[in-house]
PDB file of C-alpha atoms and ligand atoms in Angstrom:
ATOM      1  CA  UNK A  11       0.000   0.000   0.000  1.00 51.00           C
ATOM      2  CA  UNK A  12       2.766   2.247   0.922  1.00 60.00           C
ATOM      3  CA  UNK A  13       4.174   1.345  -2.132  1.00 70.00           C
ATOM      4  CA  UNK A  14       1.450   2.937  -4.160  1.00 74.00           C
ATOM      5  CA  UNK A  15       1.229   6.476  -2.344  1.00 72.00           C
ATOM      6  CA  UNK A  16       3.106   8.270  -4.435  1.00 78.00           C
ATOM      7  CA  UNK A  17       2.101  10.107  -7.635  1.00 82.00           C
ATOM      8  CA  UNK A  18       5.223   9.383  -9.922  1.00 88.00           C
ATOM      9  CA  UNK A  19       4.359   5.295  -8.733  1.00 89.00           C
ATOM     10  CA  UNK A  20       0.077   5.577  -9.686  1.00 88.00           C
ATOM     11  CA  UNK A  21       1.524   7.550 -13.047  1.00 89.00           C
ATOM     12  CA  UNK A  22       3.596   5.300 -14.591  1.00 93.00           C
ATOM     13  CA  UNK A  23       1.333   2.244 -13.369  1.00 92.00           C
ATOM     14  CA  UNK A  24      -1.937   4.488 -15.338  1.00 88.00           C
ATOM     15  CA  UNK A  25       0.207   4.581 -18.248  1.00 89.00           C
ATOM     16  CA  UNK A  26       1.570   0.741 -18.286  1.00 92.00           C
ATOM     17  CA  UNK A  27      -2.590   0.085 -17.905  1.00 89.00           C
ATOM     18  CA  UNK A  28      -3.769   2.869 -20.213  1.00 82.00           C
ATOM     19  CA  UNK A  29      -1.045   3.492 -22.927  1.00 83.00           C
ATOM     20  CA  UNK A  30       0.680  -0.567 -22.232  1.00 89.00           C
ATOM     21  CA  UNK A  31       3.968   1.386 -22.044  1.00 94.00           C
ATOM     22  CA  UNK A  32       7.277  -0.966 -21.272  1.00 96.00           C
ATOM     23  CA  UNK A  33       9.964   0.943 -22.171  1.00 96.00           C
ATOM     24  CA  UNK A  34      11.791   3.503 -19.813  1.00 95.00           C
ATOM     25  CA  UNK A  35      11.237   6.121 -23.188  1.00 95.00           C
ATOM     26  CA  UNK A  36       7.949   5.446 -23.092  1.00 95.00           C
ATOM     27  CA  UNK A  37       7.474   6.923 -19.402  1.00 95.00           C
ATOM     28  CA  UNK A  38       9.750   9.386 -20.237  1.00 94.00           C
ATOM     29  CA  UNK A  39       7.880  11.199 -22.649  1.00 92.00           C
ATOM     30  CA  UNK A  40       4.327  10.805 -21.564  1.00 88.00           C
ATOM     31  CA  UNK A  41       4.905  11.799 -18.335  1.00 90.00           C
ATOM     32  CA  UNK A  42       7.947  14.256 -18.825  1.00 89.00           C
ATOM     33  CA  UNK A  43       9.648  12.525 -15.554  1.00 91.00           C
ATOM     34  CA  UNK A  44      13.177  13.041 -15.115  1.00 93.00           C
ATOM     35  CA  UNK A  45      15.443   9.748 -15.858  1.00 95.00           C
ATOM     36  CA  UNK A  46      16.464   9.447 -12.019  1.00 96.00           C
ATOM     37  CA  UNK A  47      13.157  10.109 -10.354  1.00 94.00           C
ATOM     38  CA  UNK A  48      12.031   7.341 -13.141  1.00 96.00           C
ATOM     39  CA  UNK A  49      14.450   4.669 -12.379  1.00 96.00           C
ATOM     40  CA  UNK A  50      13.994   4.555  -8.782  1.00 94.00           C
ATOM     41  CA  UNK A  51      10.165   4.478  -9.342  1.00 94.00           C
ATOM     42  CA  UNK A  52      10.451   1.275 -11.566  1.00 96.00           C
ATOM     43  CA  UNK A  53      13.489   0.092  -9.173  1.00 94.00           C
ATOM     44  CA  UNK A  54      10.573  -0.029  -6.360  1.00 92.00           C
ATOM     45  CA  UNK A  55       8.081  -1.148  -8.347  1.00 94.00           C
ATOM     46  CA  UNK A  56      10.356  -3.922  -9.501  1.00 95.00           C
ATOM     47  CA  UNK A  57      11.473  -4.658  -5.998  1.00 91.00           C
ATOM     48  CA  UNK A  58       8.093  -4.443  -4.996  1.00 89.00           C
ATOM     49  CA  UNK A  59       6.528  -7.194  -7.484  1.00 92.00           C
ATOM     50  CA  UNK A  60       4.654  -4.923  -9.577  1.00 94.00           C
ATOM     51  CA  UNK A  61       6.900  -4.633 -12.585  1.00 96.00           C
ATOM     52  CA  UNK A  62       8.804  -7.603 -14.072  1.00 97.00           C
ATOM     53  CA  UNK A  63      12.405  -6.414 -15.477  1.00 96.00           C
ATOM     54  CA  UNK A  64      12.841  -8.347 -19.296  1.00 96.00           C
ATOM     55  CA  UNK A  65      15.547  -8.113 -21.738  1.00 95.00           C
ATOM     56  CA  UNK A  66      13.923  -7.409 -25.064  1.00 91.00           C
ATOM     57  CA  UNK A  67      17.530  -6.824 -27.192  1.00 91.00           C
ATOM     58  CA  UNK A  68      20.712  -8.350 -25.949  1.00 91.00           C
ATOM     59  CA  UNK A  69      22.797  -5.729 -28.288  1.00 89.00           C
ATOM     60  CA  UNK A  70      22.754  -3.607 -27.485  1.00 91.00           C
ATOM     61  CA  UNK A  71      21.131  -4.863 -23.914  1.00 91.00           C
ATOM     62  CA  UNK A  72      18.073  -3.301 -23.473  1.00 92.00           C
ATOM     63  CA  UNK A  73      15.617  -3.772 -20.899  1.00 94.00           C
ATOM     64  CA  UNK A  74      11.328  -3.168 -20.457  1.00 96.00           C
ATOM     65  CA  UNK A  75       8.961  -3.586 -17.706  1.00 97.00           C
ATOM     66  CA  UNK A  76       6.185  -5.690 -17.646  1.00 97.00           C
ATOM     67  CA  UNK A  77       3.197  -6.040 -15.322  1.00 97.00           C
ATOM     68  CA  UNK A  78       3.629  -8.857 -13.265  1.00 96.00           C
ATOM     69  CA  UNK A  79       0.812 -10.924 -12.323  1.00 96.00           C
ATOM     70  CA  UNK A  80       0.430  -8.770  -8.877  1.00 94.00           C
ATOM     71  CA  UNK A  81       0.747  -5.822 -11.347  1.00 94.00           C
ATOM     72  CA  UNK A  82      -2.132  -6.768 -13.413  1.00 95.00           C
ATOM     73  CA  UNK A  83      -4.592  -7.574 -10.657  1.00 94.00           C
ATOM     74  CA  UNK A  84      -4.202  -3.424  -9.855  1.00 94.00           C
ATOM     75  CA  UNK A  85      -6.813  -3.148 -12.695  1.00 94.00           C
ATOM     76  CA  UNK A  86     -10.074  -2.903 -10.508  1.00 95.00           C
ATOM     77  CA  UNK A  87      -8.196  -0.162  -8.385  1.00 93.00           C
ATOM     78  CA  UNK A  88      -7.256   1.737 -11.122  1.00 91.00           C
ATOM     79  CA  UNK A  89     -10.918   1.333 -12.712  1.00 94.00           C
ATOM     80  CA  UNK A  90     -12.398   2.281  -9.185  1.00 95.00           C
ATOM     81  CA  UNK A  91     -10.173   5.632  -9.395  1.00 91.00           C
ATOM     82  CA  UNK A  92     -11.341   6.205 -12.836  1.00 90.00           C
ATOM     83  CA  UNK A  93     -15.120   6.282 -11.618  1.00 93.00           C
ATOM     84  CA  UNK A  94     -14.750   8.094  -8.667  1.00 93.00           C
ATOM     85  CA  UNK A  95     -12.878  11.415 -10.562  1.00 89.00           C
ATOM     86  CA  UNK A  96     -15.589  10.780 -13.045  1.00 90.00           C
ATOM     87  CA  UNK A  97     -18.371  11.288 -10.882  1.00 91.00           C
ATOM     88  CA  UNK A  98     -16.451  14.084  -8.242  1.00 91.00           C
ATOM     89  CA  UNK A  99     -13.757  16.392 -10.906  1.00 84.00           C
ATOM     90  CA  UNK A 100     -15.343  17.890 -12.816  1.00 76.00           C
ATOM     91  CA  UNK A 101     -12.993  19.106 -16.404  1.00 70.00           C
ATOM     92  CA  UNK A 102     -10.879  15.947 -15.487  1.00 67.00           C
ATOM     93  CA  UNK A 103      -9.603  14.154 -18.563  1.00 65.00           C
ATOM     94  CA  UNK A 104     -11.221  10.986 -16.929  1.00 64.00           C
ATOM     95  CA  UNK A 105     -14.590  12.484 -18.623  1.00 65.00           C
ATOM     96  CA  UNK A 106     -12.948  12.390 -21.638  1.00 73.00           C
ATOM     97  CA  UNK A 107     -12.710   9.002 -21.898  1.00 82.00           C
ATOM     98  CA  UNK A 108     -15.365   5.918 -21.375  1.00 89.00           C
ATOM     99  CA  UNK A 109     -15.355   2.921 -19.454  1.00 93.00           C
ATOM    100  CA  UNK A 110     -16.352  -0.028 -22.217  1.00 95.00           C
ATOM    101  CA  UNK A 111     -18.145  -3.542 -20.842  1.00 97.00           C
ATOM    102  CA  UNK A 112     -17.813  -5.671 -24.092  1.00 97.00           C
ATOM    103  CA  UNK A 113     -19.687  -8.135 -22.488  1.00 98.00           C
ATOM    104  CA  UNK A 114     -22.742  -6.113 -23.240  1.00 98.00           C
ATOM    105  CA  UNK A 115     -21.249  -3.596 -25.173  1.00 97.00           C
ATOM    106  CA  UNK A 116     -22.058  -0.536 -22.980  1.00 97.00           C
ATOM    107  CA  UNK A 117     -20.682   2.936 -21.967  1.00 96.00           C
ATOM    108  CA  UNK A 118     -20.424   1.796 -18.080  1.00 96.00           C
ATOM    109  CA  UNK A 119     -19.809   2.698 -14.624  1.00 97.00           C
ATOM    110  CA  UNK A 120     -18.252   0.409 -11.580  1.00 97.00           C
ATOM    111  CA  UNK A 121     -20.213  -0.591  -9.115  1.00 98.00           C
ATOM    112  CA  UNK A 122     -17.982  -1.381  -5.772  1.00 98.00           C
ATOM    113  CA  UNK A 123     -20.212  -5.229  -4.299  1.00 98.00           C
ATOM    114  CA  UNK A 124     -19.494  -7.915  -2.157  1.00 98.00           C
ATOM    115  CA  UNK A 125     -17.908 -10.660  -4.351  1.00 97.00           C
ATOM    116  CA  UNK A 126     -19.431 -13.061  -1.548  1.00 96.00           C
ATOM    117  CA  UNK A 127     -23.433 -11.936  -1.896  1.00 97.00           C
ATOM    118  CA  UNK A 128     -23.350 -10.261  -5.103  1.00 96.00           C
ATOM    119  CA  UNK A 129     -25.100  -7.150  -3.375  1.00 97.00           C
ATOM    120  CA  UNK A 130     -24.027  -3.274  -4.634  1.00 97.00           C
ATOM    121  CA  UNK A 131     -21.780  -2.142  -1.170  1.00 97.00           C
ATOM    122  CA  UNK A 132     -20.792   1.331   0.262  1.00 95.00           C
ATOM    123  CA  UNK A 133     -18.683   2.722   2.853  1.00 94.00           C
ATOM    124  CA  UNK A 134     -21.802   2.712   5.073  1.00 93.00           C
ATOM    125  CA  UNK A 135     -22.782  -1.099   4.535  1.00 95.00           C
ATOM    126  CA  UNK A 136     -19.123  -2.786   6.093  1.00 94.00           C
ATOM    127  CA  UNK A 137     -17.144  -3.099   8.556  1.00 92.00           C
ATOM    128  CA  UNK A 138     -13.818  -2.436   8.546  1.00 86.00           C
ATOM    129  CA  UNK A 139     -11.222  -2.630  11.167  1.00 85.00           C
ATOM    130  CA  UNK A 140      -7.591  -2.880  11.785  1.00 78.00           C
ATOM    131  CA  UNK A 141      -5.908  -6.375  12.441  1.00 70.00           C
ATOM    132  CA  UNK A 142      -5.195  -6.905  15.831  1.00 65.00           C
ATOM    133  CA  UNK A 143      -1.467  -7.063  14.748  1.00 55.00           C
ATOM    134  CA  UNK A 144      -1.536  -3.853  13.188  1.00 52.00           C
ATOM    135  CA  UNK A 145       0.152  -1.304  15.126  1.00 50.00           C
ATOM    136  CA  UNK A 146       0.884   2.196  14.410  1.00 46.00           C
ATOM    137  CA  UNK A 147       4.277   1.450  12.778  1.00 42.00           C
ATOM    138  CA  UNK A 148       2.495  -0.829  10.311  1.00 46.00           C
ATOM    139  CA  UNK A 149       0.414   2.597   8.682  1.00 45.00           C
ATOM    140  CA  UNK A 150       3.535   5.060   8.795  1.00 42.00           C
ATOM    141  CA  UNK A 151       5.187   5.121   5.608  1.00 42.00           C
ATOM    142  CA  UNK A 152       8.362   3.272   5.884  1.00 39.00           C
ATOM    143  CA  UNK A 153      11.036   5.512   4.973  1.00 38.00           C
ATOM    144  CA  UNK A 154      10.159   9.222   4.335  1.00 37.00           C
ATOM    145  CA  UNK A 155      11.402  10.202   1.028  1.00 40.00           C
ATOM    146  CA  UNK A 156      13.678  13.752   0.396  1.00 40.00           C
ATOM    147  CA  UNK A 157      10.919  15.900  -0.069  1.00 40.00           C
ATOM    148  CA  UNK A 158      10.328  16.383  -3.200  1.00 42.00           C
ATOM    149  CA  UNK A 159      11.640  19.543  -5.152  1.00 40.00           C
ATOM    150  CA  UNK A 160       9.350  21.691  -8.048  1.00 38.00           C
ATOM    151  CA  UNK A 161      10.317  20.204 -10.766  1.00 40.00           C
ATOM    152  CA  UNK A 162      10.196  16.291  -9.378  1.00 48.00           C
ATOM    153  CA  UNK A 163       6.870  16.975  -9.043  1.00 49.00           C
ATOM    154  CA  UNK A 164       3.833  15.722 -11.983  1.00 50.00           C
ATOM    155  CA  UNK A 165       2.079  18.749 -13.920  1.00 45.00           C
ATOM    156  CA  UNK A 166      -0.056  18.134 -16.678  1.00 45.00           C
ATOM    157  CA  UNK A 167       0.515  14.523 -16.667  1.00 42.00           C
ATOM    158  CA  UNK A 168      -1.339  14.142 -13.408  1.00 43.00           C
ATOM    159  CA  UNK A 169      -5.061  15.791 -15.018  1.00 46.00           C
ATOM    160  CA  UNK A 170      -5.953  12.356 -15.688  1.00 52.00           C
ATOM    161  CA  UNK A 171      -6.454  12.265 -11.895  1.00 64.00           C
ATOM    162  CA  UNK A 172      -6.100  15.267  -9.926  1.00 65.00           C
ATOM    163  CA  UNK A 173      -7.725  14.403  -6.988  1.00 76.00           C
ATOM    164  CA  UNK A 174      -6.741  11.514  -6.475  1.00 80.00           C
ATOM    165  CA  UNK A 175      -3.108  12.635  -6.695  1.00 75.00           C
ATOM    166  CA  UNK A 176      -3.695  14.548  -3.846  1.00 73.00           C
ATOM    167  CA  UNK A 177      -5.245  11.653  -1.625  1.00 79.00           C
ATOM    168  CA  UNK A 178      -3.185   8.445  -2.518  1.00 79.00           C
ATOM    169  CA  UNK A 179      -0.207  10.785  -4.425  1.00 75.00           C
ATOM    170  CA  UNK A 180       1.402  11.231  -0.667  1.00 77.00           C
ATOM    171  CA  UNK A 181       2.186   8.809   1.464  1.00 76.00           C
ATOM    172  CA  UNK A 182       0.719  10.587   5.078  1.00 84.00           C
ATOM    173  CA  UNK A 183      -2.268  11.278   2.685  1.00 84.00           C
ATOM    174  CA  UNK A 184      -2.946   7.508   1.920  1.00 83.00           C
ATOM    175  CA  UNK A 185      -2.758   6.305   5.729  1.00 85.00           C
ATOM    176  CA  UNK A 186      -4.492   9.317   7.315  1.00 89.00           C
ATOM    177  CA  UNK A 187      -7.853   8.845   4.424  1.00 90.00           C
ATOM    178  CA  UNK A 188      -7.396   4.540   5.705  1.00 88.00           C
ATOM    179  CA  UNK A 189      -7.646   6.033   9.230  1.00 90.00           C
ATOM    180  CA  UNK A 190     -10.340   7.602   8.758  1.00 93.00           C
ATOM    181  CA  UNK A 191     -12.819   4.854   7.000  1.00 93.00           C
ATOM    182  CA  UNK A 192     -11.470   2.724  10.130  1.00 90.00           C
ATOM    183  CA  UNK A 193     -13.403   5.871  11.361  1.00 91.00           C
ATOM    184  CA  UNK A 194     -10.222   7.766  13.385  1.00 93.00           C
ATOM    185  CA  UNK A 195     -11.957  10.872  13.497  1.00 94.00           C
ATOM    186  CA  UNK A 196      -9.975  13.451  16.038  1.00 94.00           C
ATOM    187  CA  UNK A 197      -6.664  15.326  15.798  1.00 94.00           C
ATOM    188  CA  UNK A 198      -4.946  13.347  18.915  1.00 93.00           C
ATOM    189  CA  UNK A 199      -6.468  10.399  17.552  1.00 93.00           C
ATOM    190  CA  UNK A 200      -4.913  10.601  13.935  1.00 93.00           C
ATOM    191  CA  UNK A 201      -1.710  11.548  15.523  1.00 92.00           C
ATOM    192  CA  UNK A 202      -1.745   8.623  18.145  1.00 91.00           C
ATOM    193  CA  UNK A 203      -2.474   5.923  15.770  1.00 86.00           C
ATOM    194  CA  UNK A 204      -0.523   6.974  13.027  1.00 87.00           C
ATOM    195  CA  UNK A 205       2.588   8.293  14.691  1.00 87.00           C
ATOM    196  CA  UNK A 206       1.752  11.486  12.355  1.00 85.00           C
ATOM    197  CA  UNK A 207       3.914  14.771  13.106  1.00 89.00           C
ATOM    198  CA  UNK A 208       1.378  17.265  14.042  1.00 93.00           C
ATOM    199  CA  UNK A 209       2.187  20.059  11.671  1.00 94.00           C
ATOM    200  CA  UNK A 210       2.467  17.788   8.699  1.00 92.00           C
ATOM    201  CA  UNK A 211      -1.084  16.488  10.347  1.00 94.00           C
ATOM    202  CA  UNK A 212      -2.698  19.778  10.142  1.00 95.00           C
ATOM    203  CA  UNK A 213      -1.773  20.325   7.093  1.00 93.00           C
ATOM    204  CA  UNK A 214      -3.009  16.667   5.600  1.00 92.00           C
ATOM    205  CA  UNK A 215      -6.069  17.401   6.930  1.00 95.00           C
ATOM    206  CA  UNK A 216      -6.639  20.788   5.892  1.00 94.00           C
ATOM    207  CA  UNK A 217      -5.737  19.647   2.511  1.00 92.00           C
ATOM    208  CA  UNK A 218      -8.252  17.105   2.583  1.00 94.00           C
ATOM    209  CA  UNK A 219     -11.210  19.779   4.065  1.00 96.00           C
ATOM    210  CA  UNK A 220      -9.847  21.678   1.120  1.00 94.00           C
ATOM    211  CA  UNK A 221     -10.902  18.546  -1.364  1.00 92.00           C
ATOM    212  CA  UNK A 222     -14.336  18.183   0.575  1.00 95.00           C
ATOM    213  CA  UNK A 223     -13.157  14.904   1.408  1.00 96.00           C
ATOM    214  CA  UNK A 224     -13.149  15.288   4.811  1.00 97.00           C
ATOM    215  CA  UNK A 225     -15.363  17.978   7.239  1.00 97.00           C
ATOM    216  CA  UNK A 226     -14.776  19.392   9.866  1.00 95.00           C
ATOM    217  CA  UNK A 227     -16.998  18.959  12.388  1.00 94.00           C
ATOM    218  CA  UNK A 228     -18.573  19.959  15.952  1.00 92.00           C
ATOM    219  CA  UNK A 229     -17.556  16.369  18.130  1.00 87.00           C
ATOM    220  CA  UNK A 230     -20.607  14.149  19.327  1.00 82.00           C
ATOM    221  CA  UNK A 231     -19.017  13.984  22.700  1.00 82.00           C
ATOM    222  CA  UNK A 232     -17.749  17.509  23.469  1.00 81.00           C
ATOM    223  CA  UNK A 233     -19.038  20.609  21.528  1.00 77.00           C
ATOM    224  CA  UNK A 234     -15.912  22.721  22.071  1.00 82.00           C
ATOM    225  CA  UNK A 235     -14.221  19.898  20.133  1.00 87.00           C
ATOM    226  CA  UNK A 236     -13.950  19.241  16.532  1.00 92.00           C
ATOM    227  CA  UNK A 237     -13.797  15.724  14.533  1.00 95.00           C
ATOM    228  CA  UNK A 238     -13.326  15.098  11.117  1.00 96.00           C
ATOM    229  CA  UNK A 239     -15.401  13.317   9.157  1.00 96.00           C
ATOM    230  CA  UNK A 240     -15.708  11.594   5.988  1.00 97.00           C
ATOM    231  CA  UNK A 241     -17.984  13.587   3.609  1.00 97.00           C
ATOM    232  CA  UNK A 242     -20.206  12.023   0.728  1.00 97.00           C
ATOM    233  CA  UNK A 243     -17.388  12.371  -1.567  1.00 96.00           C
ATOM    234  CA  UNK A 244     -14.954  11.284   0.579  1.00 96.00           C
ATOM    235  CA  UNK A 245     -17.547   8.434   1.329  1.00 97.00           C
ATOM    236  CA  UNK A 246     -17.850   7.874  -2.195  1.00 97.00           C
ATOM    237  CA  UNK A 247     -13.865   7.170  -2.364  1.00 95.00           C
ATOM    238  CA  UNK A 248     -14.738   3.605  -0.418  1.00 96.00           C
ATOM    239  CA  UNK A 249     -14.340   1.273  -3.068  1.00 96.00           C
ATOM    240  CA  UNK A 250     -10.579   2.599  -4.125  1.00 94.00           C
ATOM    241  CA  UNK A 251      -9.598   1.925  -0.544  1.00 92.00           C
ATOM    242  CA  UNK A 252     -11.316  -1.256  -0.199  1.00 94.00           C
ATOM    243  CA  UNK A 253      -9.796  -2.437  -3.877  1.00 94.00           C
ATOM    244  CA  UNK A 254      -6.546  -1.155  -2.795  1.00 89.00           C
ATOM    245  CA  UNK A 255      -6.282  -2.938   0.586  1.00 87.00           C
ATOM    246  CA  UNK A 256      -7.483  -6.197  -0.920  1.00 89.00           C
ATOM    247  CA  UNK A 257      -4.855  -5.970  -3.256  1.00 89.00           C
ATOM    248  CA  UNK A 258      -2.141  -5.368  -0.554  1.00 84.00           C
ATOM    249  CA  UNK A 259      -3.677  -8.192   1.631  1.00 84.00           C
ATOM    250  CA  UNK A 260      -3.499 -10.613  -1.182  1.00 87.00           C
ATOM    251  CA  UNK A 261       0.439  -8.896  -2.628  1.00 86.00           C
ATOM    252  CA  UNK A 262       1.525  -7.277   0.351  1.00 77.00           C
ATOM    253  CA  UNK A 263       0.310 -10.265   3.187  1.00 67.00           C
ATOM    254  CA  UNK A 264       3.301 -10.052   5.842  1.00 65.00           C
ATOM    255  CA  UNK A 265       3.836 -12.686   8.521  1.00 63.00           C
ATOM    256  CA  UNK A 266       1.319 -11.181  10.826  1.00 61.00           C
ATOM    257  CA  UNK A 267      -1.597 -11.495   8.522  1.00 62.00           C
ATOM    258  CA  UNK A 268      -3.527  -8.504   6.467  1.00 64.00           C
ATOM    259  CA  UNK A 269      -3.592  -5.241   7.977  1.00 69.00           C
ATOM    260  CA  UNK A 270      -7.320  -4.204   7.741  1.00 80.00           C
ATOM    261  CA  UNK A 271     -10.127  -6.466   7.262  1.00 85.00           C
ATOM    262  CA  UNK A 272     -13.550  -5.359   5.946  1.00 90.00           C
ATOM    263  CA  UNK A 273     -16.912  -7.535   6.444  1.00 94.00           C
ATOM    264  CA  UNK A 274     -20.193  -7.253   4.964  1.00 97.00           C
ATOM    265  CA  UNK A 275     -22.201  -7.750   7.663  1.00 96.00           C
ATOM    266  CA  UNK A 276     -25.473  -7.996   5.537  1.00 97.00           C
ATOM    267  CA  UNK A 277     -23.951 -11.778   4.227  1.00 97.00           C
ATOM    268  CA  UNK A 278     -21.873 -11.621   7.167  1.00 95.00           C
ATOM    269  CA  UNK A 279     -18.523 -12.644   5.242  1.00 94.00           C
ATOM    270  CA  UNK A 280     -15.214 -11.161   4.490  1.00 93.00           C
ATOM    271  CA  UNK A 281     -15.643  -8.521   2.208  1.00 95.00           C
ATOM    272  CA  UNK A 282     -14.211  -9.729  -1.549  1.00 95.00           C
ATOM    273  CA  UNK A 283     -14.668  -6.713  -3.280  1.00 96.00           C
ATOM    274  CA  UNK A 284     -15.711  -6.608  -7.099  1.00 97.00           C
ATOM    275  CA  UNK A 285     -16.677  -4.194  -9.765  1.00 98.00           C
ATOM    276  CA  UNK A 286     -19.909  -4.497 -11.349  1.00 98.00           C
ATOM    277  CA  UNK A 287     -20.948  -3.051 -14.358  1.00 98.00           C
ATOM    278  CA  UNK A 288     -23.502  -0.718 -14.191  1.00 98.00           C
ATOM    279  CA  UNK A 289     -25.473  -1.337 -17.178  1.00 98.00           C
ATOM    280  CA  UNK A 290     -25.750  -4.951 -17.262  1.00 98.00           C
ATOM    281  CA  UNK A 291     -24.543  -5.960 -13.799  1.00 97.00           C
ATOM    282  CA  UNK A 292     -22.267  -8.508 -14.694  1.00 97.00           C
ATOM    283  CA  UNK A 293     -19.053  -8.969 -12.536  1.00 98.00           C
ATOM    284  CA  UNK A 294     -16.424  -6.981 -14.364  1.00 98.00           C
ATOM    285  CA  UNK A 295     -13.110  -9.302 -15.040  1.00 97.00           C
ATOM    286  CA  UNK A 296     -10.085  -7.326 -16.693  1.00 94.00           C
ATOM    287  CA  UNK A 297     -10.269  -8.286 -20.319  1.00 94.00           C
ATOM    288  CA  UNK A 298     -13.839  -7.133 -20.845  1.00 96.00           C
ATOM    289  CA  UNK A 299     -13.570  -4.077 -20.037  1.00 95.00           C
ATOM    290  CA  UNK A 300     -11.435  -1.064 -21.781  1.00 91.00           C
ATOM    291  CA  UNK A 301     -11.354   2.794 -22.357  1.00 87.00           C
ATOM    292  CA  UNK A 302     -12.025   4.230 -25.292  1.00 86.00           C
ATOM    293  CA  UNK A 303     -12.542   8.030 -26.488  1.00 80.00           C
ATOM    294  CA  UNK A 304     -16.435   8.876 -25.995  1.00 77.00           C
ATOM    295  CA  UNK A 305     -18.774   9.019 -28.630  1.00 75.00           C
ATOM    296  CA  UNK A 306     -20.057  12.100 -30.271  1.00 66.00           C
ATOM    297  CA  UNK A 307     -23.669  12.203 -29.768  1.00 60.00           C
ATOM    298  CA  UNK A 308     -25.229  13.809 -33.065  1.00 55.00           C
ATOM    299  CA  UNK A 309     -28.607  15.872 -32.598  1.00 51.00           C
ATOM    300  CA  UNK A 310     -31.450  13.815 -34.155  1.00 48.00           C
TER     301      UNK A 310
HETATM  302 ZN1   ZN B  25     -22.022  -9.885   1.133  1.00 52.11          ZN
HETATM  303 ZN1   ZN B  26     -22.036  -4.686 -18.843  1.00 52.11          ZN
END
């Protein structure tokens, strides 16, 4: 998971998904990254099972980077990302291109459901919760990176998905939003469990009122304290997280077992989360489904 919250990282993997780029040149110029920042990227992603390093011309040696079977099974999360800046950004370049079922041939939207019961799911209708194992040094990113300098950072490649940039494109940003759908709500509360320095803290969080992902709110308990909350939108942002932490508890499993576990208690199993499709309600599997520019609608 930690291995994905970082905006170069979701780039290149959108691109390897979207544009099947292999080749270091290929990243290069759609994304305008500079060669070092790129080669550590596809180090980690190498080192971290994503990418797959293959010699494709022995002279002079050249190398390309494949998804790896862990790699591939990132499609639902990416798909779930596409939806949710489709429905929340507006002028996003993820309305400028369609989500196709070719099972039934339609224009389509995900549906997040429980792979167990079949029934359409929500933030709202599971249970999530941390494994008992899970302590804070299991969220905190594990090594905090140089901060980054102006021009390391994405421009125009990153319109595909703004927002979502700014929620999993950080590393803080990607444990404080899984703290709060395992409903961490207050200031001390953020900081205790995620070993968060405050001022970095504040400024997540402000960052994330700024999105209307989070609210700030008057607390249940004590008037004269605030909580913050997950808003619709932020709500809305469920199945990326759940997609993304079934991916690292199926990739990422370490010795003392997945870090979060989500139920449905409706069918009262383990949450298996799936993407439907919208229009015919099929389960969506990865070869049925691509993007493709939208169609112009003529006037009748
Ligand atoms: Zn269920
Ligand atoms: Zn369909």
């Amino acid at each position: 998971m930690q291995l994905l919250g970082d905006r170069w990282t979701l780039l290149i993997l959108r691109d390897a998904f979207l544009l099947r780029t292999r080749r270091f040149g290929g990243w290069r110029e759609s994304l305008g990254i500079s060669d070092p920042v790129l080669s550590r990227r596809l180090r980690d992603l190498v080192d971290g099972g994503v990418l797959r390093r293959v010699l494709y011309s022995a002279a002079p040696e050249r190398h390309e980077y494949v998804l790896t079977e862990a790699g591939l099974d990132l499609w639902a999360f990416l798909v779930a990302i596409w939806g949710w800046e489709r429905r929340w950004v507006a002028g996003t370049a993820a309305v400028r291109v369609d989500l196709v079922h070719d099972r039934c041939g339609a224009r389509t939207m995900p549906l997040l459901a429980c792979g167990g019961c079949g029934a359409v799911v929500g933030a709202r209708d599971t249970a999530a919760e941390r494994s008992p194992g899970a302590g804070p040094e299991r969220n905190a990113p594990p090594r905090l990176r140089r901060r980054s300098t102006l021009s390391e950072e994405p421009t125009d490649a990153a319109l595909l998905m703004p927002e979502t940039m700014a929620l999993l494109g950080d590393r803080w940003s990607t444990v404080m939003l899984a703290a709060a759908f395992l409903r961490t709500r207050r200031f001390g509360d953020f900081q205790r469990d995620l070993g968060v320095p405050p001022t970095l803290l504040s400024q997540r969080l402000r960052t994330l009122v700024a999105l209307d992902v989070l609210q700030r709110v008057p607390s249940e308990q004590r008037s004269d304290h605030h909580e913050y909350r997950l808003t619709v939108k932020g709500l809305d942002f469920f199945p990326v997280m759940a997609l993304l932490w079934r991916w690292a508890n199926r990739w990422m499993a370490t010795p003392a077992g997945p870090p979060v576990r989500i139920s449905h208690p409706a069918c009262g199993a383990a949450l298996d989360p799936v993407l439907l499709c919208e229009r015919c309600g099929e389960v969506l599997r990865r070869r049925d489904v691509r993007f493709a520019r939208p169609q112009r609608v003529s006037s009748v």
